[in-house]
Amino acid sequence: MTNLLPEMAEIWQQTLNWKPTVQQQRQFQRLYELILEGNRQLNLTRITDPQEFWEKHLWDSLRGIAPLLSANFSPASPTLIDIGTGAGFPGVPVAITLPNCTITLVDSTRKKITFLDNILTELALTNAKTLVSRAEEIGQHSQHRLAYDIALIRAVGAASVCAEYTLPLLKQGGLAIIYRGNWTEDETTVLEKAVSELGGVIELIEKFTTPLSDSIRHCLYVRKVANTPANFPRAVGVPSQKPL
Ligand code: SAH
């Protein structure tokens, strides 16, 4: 059979101290097939090789939430949001992996969300829902502001832009997880300033390499420790045009 995802049980176990159940592996496989299908009509991803898809979409998505995979994580049923989820990364692998969480998948492109709605139905993922909106809008909406334990964001913009999109959505004490490729100390200095304006602190920056191709990645963990001033997020387009 072509397009069969590798299982990589040992690598999952070694790197994340976790491995998918039979059911989760089936969901990963089906997700992969649906994305290959969807790619014919929508420009979803350049990553279509099975090994590469496993590494850069599945493993990478879950590496960011490694702290949540350990059993003693609290709260036990966290509420998550994935901003700029695109074809569903990191949000869909996270929904598959953490059945006790609820996750909202947000993207500004309606076509991508329509595609994701079909994925959620096909995979019977009842703990995930979708929303067509912009981070700047939901951040000022009472239903979403101060509403989430964890906000995920991958490949959406500069780190300070990601911080402005995510921190308003978090409850006090909540955590933003910003996925990056390369990262430098100079960038940390810039981000520290932006994050402090938003009521956050950089709690941890993890550097790691991906397990198959040894590509460099970073995850930035930003904790919300104070109120985010009411003027953030700024109006649509402003955060990316005038980053903090
Ligand atoms: N997170 C996915 C997709 C990254 S592409 C991944 O890592 O594979 C960036 C996505 O963010 C696009 O789908 C785009 O529509 C969306 N996006 C960009 N700016 C946004 C904003 N301000 N609010 C919501 N979605 C946004």
CSV table of C-alpha atoms in Angstrom, one decimal, residues 55-242:
chain,number,residue,atom,x,y,z
A,55,GLU,CA,8.1,14.2,11.4
A,56,LYS,CA,7.2,17.8,10.5
A,57,HIS,CA,3.5,17.7,11.1
A,58,LEU,CA,2.7,14.9,13.6
A,59,TRP,CA,5.9,14.7,15.7
A,60,ASP,CA,6.5,18.5,15.6
A,61,SER,CA,2.9,19.3,16.6
A,62,LEU,CA,3.1,17.0,19.7
A,63,ARG,CA,6.7,17.9,20.7
A,64,GLY,CA,5.4,21.4,21.5
A,65,ILE,CA,2.9,20.0,24.0
A,66,ALA,CA,5.3,17.5,25.6
A,67,PRO,CA,4.7,19.0,29.0
A,68,LEU,CA,1.0,18.2,28.7
A,69,LEU,CA,1.6,14.6,27.7
A,70,SER,CA,2.9,13.8,31.2
A,71,ALA,CA,0.2,12.4,33.4
A,72,ASN,CA,0.6,14.9,36.3
A,73,PHE,CA,-0.3,17.9,34.2
A,74,SER,CA,-3.0,20.0,35.6
A,75,PRO,CA,-5.7,21.0,34.8
A,76,ALA,CA,-6.9,17.6,33.8
A,77,SER,CA,-9.2,18.8,31.1
A,78,PRO,CA,-7.5,21.9,29.6
A,79,THR,CA,-9.1,24.2,27.1
A,80,LEU,CA,-6.9,24.9,24.2
A,81,ILE,CA,-6.9,27.2,21.2
A,82,ASP,CA,-4.8,26.9,18.0
A,83,ILE,CA,-4.4,30.2,16.2
A,84,GLY,CA,-3.8,30.1,12.4
A,85,THR,CA,-4.3,26.4,12.4
A,86,GLY,CA,-4.2,26.1,8.5
A,87,ALA,CA,-4.6,22.4,7.6
A,88,GLY,CA,-4.9,21.7,11.4
A,89,PHE,CA,-1.4,22.0,12.9
A,90,PRO,CA,-0.6,21.6,15.6
A,91,GLY,CA,-4.3,21.5,16.7
A,92,VAL,CA,-5.6,18.3,15.1
A,93,PRO,CA,-2.8,16.0,16.3
A,94,VAL,CA,-3.2,17.5,19.7
A,95,ALA,CA,-7.0,16.8,19.7
A,96,ILE,CA,-6.3,13.2,18.7
A,97,THR,CA,-3.6,12.8,21.4
A,98,LEU,CA,-5.4,14.6,24.3
A,99,PRO,CA,-9.0,13.2,24.3
A,100,ASN,CA,-9.7,15.0,27.6
A,101,CYS,CA,-8.9,18.5,26.2
A,102,THR,CA,-11.2,20.7,24.2
A,103,ILE,CA,-9.6,22.6,21.4
A,104,THR,CA,-10.8,25.4,19.2
A,105,LEU,CA,-9.1,25.6,15.8
A,106,VAL,CA,-9.1,29.2,14.4
A,107,ASP,CA,-8.1,30.4,11.0
A,108,SER,CA,-9.0,33.5,9.0
A,109,THR,CA,-9.4,31.5,5.7
A,110,ARG,CA,-12.9,30.0,5.4
A,111,LYS,CA,-11.8,27.4,2.9
A,112,LYS,CA,-9.3,25.9,5.3
A,113,ILE,CA,-11.9,25.8,8.1
A,114,THR,CA,-14.4,24.1,5.8
A,115,PHE,CA,-11.8,21.5,5.0
A,116,LEU,CA,-11.1,21.0,8.8
A,117,ASP,CA,-14.8,20.6,9.5
A,118,ASN,CA,-14.8,17.6,7.3
A,119,ILE,CA,-11.6,16.2,8.9
A,120,LEU,CA,-13.2,16.5,12.4
A,121,THR,CA,-16.3,14.6,11.2
A,122,GLU,CA,-14.2,11.9,9.4
A,123,LEU,CA,-12.0,11.4,12.5
A,124,ALA,CA,-14.9,11.6,14.9
A,125,LEU,CA,-13.1,14.2,16.9
A,126,THR,CA,-15.8,15.6,19.2
A,127,ASN,CA,-13.3,17.5,21.4
A,128,ALA,CA,-12.4,19.9,18.6
A,129,LYS,CA,-14.3,22.8,17.1
A,130,THR,CA,-13.5,25.3,14.4
A,131,LEU,CA,-13.9,29.0,14.0
A,132,VAL,CA,-13.4,31.3,11.0
A,133,SER,CA,-12.0,34.5,12.5
A,134,ARG,CA,-8.9,36.6,13.1
A,135,ALA,CA,-6.8,36.5,16.2
A,136,GLU,CA,-7.2,40.2,16.5
A,137,GLU,CA,-11.0,39.9,16.6
A,138,ILE,CA,-11.4,37.0,19.0
A,139,GLY,CA,-8.9,38.5,21.4
A,140,GLN,CA,-11.3,41.4,21.9
A,141,HIS,CA,-14.4,39.2,22.2
A,142,SER,CA,-15.7,38.3,25.6
A,143,GLN,CA,-16.4,34.7,24.6
A,144,HIS,CA,-12.7,34.1,23.9
A,145,ARG,CA,-10.7,36.7,25.8
A,146,LEU,CA,-9.3,35.2,29.1
A,147,ALA,CA,-11.0,31.9,28.2
A,148,TYR,CA,-8.2,29.4,27.5
A,149,ASP,CA,-5.6,27.4,29.5
A,150,ILE,CA,-3.2,27.0,26.6
A,151,ALA,CA,-2.8,28.8,23.2
A,152,LEU,CA,-0.8,27.1,20.4
A,153,ILE,CA,0.6,29.0,17.4
A,154,ARG,CA,2.8,27.7,14.7
A,155,ALA,CA,4.1,29.5,11.5
A,156,VAL,CA,1.8,32.4,11.8
A,157,GLY,CA,4.3,35.3,12.1
A,158,ALA,CA,7.0,36.9,14.1
A,159,ALA,CA,7.2,35.8,17.7
A,160,SER,CA,6.0,39.1,19.2
A,161,VAL,CA,3.0,39.0,16.8
A,162,CYS,CA,2.3,35.5,18.0
A,163,ALA,CA,2.4,36.7,21.6
A,164,GLU,CA,0.0,39.5,20.8
A,165,TYR,CA,-2.4,37.0,19.2
A,166,THR,CA,-2.3,34.5,22.0
A,167,LEU,CA,-1.8,36.2,25.4
A,168,PRO,CA,-5.2,38.1,25.5
A,169,LEU,CA,-6.9,34.7,25.0
A,170,LEU,CA,-5.3,33.1,28.0
A,171,LYS,CA,-6.7,32.9,31.5
A,172,GLN,CA,-4.3,34.2,34.3
A,173,GLY,CA,-1.7,31.6,34.7
A,174,GLY,CA,-2.3,30.2,31.2
A,175,LEU,CA,0.4,29.2,28.7
A,176,ALA,CA,1.2,30.3,25.2
A,177,ILE,CA,3.3,27.8,23.2
A,178,ILE,CA,5.0,29.4,20.2
A,179,TYR,CA,6.5,27.0,17.7
A,180,ARG,CA,9.6,28.2,15.9
A,181,GLY,CA,12.4,27.0,13.6
A,182,ASN,CA,15.6,28.9,14.3
A,183,TRP,CA,15.8,31.2,17.2
A,184,THR,CA,18.5,33.6,18.5
A,185,GLU,CA,19.2,35.3,21.8
A,186,ASP,CA,18.7,38.7,20.2
A,187,GLU,CA,15.2,37.5,19.4
A,188,THR,CA,14.7,36.6,23.0
A,189,THR,CA,15.5,40.1,24.1
A,190,VAL,CA,13.0,41.6,21.6
A,191,LEU,CA,10.3,39.1,22.6
A,192,GLU,CA,10.9,39.7,26.4
A,193,LYS,CA,9.9,43.3,26.0
A,194,ALA,CA,6.8,42.5,23.9
A,195,VAL,CA,5.7,39.8,26.3
A,196,SER,CA,6.0,42.0,29.3
A,197,GLU,CA,3.8,44.7,27.7
A,198,LEU,CA,1.2,41.9,27.2
A,199,GLY,CA,1.3,40.6,30.8
A,200,GLY,CA,3.5,37.6,30.1
A,201,VAL,CA,6.9,36.2,30.9
A,202,ILE,CA,9.0,33.8,28.9
A,203,GLU,CA,9.1,30.8,31.1
A,204,LEU,CA,11.1,28.4,29.0
A,205,ILE,CA,12.8,28.2,25.6
A,206,GLU,CA,13.4,24.7,24.4
A,207,LYS,CA,15.8,23.9,21.6
A,208,PHE,CA,15.7,20.5,20.0
A,209,THR,CA,16.2,18.6,16.7
A,210,THR,CA,13.5,16.6,14.9
A,211,PRO,CA,14.1,12.9,15.1
A,212,LEU,CA,14.5,11.9,11.5
A,213,SER,CA,16.2,14.8,9.7
A,214,ASP,CA,17.8,16.5,12.6
A,215,SER,CA,16.2,19.9,11.8
A,216,ILE,CA,16.5,22.6,14.4
A,217,ARG,CA,13.4,23.7,16.2
A,218,HIS,CA,12.5,25.8,19.2
A,219,CYS,CA,9.5,26.0,21.4
A,220,LEU,CA,8.8,29.2,23.4
A,221,TYR,CA,6.7,28.8,26.5
A,222,VAL,CA,5.2,32.1,27.6
A,223,ARG,CA,3.2,32.3,30.8
A,224,LYS,CA,0.5,34.9,31.4
A,225,VAL,CA,1.2,36.3,34.8
A,226,ALA,CA,-0.6,39.6,34.7
A,227,ASN,CA,-3.6,41.3,33.0
A,228,THR,CA,-3.2,42.0,29.2
A,229,PRO,CA,-4.0,45.7,28.7
A,230,ALA,CA,-7.4,46.2,26.9
A,231,ASN,CA,-5.8,47.7,23.8
A,232,PHE,CA,-4.2,44.4,22.9
A,233,PRO,CA,-4.6,42.7,20.5
A,234,ARG,CA,-4.6,45.9,18.3
A,235,ALA,CA,-6.9,46.2,15.3
A,236,VAL,CA,-6.8,43.7,12.4
A,237,GLY,CA,-3.5,43.9,10.6
A,238,VAL,CA,-1.8,46.2,13.1
A,239,PRO,CA,0.1,43.5,15.1
A,240,SER,CA,1.8,42.2,12.0
A,241,GLN,CA,2.4,45.6,10.5
A,242,LYS,CA,3.8,47.2,13.6
